[in-house]
Structures are given as C-alpha cells and as structure tokens.
mmCIF file of C-alpha atoms in Angstrom:
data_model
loop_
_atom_site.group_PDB
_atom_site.id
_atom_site.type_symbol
_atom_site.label_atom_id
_atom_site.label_comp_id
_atom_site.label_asym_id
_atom_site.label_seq_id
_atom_site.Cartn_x
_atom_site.Cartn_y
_atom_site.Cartn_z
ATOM 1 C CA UNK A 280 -102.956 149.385 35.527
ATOM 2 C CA UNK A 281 -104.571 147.014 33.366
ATOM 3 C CA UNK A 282 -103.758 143.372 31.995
ATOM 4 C CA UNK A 283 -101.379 144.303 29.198
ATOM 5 C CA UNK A 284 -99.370 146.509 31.987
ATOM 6 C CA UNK A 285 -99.674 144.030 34.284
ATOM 7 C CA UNK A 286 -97.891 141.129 31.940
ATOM 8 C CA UNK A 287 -95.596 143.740 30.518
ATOM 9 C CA UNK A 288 -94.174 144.617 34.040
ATOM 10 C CA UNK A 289 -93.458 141.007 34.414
ATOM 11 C CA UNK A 290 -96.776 139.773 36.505
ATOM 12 C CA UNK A 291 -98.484 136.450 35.504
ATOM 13 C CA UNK A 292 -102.336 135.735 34.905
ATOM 14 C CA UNK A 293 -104.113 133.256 36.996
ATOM 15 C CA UNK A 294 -107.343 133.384 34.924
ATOM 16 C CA UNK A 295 -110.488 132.781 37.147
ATOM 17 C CA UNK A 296 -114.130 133.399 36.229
ATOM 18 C CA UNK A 297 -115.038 136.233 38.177
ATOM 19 C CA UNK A 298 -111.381 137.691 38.819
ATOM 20 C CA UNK A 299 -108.291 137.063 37.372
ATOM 21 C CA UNK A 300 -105.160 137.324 39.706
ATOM 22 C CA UNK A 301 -101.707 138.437 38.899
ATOM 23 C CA UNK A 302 -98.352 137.387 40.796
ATOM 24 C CA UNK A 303 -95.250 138.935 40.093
ATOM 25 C CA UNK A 304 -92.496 136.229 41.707
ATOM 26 C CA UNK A 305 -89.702 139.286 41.226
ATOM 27 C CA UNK A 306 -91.284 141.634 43.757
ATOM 28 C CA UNK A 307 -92.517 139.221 46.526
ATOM 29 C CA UNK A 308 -91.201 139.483 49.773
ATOM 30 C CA UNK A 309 -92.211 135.845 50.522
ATOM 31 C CA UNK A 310 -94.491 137.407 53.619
ATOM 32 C CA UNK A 311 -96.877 134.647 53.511
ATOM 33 C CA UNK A 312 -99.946 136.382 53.883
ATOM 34 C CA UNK A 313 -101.274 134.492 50.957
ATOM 35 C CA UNK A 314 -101.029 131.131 51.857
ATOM 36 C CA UNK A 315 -101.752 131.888 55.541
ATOM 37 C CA UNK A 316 -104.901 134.078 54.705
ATOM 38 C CA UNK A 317 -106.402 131.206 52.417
ATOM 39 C CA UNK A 318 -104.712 127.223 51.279
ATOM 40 C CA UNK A 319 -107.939 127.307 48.761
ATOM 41 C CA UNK A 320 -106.663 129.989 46.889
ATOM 42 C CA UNK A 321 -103.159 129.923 47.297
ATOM 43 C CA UNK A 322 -101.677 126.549 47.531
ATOM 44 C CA UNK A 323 -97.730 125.951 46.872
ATOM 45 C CA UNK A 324 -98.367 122.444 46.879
ATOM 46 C CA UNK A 325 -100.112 122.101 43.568
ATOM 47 C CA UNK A 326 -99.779 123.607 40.134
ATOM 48 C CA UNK A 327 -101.183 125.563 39.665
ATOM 49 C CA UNK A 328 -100.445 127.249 43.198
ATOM 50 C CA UNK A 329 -103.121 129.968 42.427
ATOM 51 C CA UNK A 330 -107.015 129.134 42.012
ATOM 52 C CA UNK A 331 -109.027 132.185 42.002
ATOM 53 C CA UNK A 332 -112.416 130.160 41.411
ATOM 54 C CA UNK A 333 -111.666 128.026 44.606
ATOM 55 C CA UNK A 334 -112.715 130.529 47.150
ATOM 56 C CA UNK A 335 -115.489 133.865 46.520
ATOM 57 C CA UNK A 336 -114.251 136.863 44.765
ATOM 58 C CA UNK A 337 -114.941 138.690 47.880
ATOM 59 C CA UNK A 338 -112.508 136.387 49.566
ATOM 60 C CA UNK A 339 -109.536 137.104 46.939
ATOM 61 C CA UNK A 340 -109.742 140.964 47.368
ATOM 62 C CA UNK A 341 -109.494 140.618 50.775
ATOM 63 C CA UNK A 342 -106.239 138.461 50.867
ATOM 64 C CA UNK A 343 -104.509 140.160 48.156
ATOM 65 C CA UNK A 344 -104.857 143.388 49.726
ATOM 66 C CA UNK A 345 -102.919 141.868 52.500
ATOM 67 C CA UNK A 346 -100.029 141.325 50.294
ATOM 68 C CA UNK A 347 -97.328 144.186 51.826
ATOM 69 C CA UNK A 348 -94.801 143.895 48.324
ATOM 70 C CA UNK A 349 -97.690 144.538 45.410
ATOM 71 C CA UNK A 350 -96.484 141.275 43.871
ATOM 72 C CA UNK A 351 -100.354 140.044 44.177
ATOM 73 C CA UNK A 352 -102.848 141.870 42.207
ATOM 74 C CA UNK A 353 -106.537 140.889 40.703
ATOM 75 C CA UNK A 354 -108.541 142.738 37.895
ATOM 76 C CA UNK A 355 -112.366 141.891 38.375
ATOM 77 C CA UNK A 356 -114.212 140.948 35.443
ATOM 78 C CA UNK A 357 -117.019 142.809 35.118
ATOM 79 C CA UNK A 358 -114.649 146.193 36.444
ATOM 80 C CA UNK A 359 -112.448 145.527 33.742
ATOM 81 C CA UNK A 360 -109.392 147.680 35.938
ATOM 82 C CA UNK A 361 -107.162 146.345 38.330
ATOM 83 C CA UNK A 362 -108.212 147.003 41.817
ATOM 84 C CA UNK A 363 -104.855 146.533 43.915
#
C-alpha cells in the first residue's frame, strides 16, 4: 500500500521527517499498545496526539508493529512503501 491507498481507505497522515505515520480511527481496537509502548510519540493529551519526529524512526516501527488492528501504519521516507 502506498500513501494515496492509505488516505483513500480512510487512514490519516501524521507527516514526520524521516517517516510519516498513518492512523485509521475506524479500525482501532483501542488496545493501547501505542500510548503504552511510547507517550513521545503517541500522546492523547495533545494535538496533535501523533509526533513521529519526537522519538527515532527505529522506535516508531517498533511500536506500530505492535498495533494488533492495522489501524497504525508508517511509510519511511527514503523506502517510499509502507512497511506495516
């Protein structure tokens, strides 16, 4: 999948400069994994609640692949195709 079938399937782009990450609000199951795995990158106190350039690019692979629904996703910049 890449960005324009990402935003077409209803996903939304938090833009970051390494990695861009996409949450679909439709599809999560409200785990928590995200906001338990890291409050720099995922934060539902502030707006926005998703700050990719807050933690390593590194660190956002590894907590979106936690997500169990696929409502968390990231494309990597210089990969150019989404890698979860």
């Amino acid at each position: 999948m890449n960005e324009r079938e990402l935003l077409e399937n209803g996903y939304r782009k938090y833009h970051g400069e390494k990695v861009d990450v996409y949450f679909n609000t439709a599809i999560c199951e409200h785990s928590g994994n995200c906001v338990r795995g890291n409050g720099e990158l995922f934060n539902l106190d502030r707006k926005p609640w998703i700050l990719p350039d807050n933690v390593s690019k590194e660190e956002v692979i590894r907590v979106i692949d936690t997500c169990p629904s696929g409502a968390l996703k990231y494309i990597v910049h210089d990969e150019g195709e989404i890698e979860k």
